PDB file of C-alpha atoms in Angstrom:
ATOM      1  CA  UNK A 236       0.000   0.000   0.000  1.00 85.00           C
ATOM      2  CA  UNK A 237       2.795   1.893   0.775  1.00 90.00           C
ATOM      3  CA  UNK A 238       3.994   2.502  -2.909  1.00 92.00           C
ATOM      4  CA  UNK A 239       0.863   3.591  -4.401  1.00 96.00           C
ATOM      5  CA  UNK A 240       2.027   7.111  -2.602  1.00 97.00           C
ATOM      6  CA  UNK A 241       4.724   6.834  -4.824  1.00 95.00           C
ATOM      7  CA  UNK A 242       3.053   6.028  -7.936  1.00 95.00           C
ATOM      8  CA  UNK A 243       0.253   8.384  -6.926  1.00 97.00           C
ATOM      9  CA  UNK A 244       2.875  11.097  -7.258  1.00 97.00           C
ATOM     10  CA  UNK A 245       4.207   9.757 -10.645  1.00 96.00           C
ATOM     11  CA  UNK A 246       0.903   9.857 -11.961  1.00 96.00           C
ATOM     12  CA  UNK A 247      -0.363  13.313 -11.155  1.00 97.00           C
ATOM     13  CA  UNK A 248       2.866  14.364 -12.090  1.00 96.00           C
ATOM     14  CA  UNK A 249       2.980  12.977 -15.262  1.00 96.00           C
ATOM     15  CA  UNK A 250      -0.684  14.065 -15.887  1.00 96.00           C
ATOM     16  CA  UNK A 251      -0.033  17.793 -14.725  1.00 95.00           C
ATOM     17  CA  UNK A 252       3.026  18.046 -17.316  1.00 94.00           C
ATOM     18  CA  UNK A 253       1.241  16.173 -19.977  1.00 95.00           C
ATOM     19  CA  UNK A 254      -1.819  18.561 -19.708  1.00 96.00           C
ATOM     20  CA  UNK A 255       0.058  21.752 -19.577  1.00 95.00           C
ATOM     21  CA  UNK A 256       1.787  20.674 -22.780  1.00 94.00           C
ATOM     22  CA  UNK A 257      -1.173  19.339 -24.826  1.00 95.00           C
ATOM     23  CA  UNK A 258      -3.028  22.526 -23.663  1.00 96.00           C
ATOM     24  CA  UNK A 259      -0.122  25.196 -24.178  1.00 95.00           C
ATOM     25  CA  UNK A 260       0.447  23.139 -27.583  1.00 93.00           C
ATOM     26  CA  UNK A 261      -3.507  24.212 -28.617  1.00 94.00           C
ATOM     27  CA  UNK A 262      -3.262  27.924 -27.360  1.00 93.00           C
ATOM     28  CA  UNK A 263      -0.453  28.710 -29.398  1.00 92.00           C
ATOM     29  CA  UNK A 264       3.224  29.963 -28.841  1.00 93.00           C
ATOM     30  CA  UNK A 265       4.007  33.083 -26.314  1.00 92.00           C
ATOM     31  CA  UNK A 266       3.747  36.163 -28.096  1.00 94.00           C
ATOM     32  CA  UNK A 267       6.819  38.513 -28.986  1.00 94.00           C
ATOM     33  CA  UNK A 268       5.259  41.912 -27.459  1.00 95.00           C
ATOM     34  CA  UNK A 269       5.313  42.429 -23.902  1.00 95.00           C
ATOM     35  CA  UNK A 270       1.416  42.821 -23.424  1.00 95.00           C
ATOM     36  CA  UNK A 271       1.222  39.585 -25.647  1.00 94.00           C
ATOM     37  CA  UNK A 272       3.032  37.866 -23.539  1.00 95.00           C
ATOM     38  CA  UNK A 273       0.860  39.038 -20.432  1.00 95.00           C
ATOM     39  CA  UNK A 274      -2.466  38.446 -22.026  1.00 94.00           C
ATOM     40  CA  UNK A 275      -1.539  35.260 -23.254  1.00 95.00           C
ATOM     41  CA  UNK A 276      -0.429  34.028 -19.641  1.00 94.00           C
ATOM     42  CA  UNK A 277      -3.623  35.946 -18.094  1.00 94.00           C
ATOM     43  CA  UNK A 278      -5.866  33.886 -20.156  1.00 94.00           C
ATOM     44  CA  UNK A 279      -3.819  30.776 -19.900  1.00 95.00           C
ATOM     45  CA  UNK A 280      -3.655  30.759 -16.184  1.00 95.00           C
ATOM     46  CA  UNK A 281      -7.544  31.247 -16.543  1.00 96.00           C
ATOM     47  CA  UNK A 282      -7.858  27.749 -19.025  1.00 97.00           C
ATOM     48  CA  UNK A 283      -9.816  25.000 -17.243  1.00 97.00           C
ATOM     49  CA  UNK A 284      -7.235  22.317 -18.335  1.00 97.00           C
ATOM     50  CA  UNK A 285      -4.303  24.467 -17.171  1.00 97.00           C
ATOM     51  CA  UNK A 286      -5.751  25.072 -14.029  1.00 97.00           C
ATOM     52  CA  UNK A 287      -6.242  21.075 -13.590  1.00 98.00           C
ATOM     53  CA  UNK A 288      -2.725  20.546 -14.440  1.00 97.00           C
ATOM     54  CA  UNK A 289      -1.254  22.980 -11.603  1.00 97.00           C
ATOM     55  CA  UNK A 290      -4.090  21.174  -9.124  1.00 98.00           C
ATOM     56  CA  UNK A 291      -2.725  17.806 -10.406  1.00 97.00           C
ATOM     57  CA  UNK A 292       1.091  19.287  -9.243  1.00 96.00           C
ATOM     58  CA  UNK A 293      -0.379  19.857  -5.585  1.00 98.00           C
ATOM     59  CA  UNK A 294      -2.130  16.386  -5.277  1.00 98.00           C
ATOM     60  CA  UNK A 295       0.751  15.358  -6.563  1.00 97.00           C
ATOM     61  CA  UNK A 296       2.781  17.222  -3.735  1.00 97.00           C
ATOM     62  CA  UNK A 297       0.353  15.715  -1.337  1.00 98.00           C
ATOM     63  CA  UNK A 298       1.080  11.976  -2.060  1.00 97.00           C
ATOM     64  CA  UNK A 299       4.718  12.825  -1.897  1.00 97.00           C
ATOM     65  CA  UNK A 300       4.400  14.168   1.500  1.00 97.00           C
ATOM     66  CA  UNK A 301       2.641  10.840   2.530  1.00 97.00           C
ATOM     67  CA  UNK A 302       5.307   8.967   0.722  1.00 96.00           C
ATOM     68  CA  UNK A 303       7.815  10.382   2.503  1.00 96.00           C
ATOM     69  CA  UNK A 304       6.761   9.309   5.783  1.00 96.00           C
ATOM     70  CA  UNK A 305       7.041   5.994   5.004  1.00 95.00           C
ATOM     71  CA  UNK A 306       9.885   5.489   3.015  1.00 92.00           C
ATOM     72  CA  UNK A 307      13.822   6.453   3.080  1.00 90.00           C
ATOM     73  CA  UNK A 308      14.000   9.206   0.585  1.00 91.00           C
ATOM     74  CA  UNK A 309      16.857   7.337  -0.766  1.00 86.00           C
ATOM     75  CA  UNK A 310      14.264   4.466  -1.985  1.00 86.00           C
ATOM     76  CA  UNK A 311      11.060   6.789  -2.614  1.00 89.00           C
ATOM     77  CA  UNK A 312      13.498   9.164  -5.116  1.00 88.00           C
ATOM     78  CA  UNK A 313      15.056   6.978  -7.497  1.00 86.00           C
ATOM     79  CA  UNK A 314      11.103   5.884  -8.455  1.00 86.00           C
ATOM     80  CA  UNK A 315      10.173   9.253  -9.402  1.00 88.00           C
ATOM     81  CA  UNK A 316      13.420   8.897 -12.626  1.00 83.00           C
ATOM     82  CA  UNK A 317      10.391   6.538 -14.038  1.00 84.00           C
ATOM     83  CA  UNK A 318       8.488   9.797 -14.938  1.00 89.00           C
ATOM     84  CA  UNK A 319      10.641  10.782 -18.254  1.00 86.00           C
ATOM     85  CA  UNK A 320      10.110   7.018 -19.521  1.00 85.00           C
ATOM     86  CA  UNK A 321       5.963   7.580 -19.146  1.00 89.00           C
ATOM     87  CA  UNK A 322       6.786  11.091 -20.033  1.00 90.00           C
ATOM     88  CA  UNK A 323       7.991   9.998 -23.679  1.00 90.00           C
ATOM     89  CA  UNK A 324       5.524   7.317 -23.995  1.00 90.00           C
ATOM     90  CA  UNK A 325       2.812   9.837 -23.674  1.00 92.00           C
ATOM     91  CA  UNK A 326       4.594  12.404 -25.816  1.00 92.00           C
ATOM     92  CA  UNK A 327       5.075  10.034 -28.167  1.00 92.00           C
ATOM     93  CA  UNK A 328       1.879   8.411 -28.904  1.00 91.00           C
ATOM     94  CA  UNK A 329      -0.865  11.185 -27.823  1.00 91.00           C
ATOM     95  CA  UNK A 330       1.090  14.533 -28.006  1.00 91.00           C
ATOM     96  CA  UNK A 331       3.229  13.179 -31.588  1.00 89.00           C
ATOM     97  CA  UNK A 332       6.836  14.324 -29.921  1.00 91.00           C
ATOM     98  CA  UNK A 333       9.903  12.487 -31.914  1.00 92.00           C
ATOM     99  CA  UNK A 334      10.810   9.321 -31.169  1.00 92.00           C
ATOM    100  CA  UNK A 335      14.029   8.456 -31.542  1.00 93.00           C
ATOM    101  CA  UNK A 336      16.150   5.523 -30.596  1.00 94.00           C
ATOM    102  CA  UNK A 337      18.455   7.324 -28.562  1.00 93.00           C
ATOM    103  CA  UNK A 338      15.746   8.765 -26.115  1.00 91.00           C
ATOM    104  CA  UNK A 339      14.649   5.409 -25.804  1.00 90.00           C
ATOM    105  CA  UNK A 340      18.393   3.427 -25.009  1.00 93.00           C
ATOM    106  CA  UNK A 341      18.626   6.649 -22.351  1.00 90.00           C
ATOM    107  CA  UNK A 342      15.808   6.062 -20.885  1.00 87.00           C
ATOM    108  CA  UNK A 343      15.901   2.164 -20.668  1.00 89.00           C
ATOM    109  CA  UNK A 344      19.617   3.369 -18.580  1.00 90.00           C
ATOM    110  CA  UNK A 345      17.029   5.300 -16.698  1.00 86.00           C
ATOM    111  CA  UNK A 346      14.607   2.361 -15.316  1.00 84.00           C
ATOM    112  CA  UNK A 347      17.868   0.172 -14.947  1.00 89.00           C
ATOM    113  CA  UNK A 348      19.523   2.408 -12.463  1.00 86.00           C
ATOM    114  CA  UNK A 349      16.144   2.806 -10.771  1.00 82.00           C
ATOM    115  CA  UNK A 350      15.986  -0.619 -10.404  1.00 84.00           C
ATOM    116  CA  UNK A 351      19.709  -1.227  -9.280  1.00 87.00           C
ATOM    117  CA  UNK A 352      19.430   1.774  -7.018  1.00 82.00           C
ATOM    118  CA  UNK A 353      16.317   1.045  -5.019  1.00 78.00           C
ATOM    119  CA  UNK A 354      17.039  -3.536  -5.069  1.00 77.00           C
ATOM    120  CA  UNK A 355      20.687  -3.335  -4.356  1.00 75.00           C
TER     121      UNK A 355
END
């Protein structure tokens, strides 16, 4: 039971970023002009979906605080280098991001030394 604190925080993590992207991707790029930029954060900050992404970073914040009273930070940590691998997967197949072998071989590296670091 323990754990699903930490994967708790993976996933609200992972959703919060993903969100913010996928929404920020549909809204457009930051304007050049000063008042540009300041509308286009205004009504940005004001999006629904935004607003669920920085909501998902607190619960997210919230499950880590429970996580860490249960676990070493030294084994709770090394499980949150997992959120790059979903991060691409995600990116990848709903957002279209590049794949490319090299991102993948890095992040397999990734999940190994998770593994070795929190078994060994």
């Amino acid at each position: 039971m323990n754990y699903l604190y930490i994967f708790a925080t993976i996933l609200f993590t992972i959703y919060g970023q993903i969100i913010l992207k996928w929404r920020l991707n549909q809204l457009g790029s930051l304007p050049e002009t000063l008042m540009g930029k300041i509308s286009f954060l205004g009504s940005a900050l004001l999006d629904i979906y935004i607003i669920s992404g920085f909501a998902s970073a607190f619960v997210a914040s919230v499950f880590w605080m429970a996580a860490m009273t249960k676990f070493e930070i030294t084994v709770a940590y090394p499980f949150m280098s997992l959120s790059p691998a979903l991060v691409f997967l995600i990116g990848v197949f709903f957002l279209g991001e590049t794949f490319t072998w090299g991102k993948v071989v890095g992040l397999m590296l990734i999940v190994i030394g998770t593994v070795v670091t929190v078994k060994f």
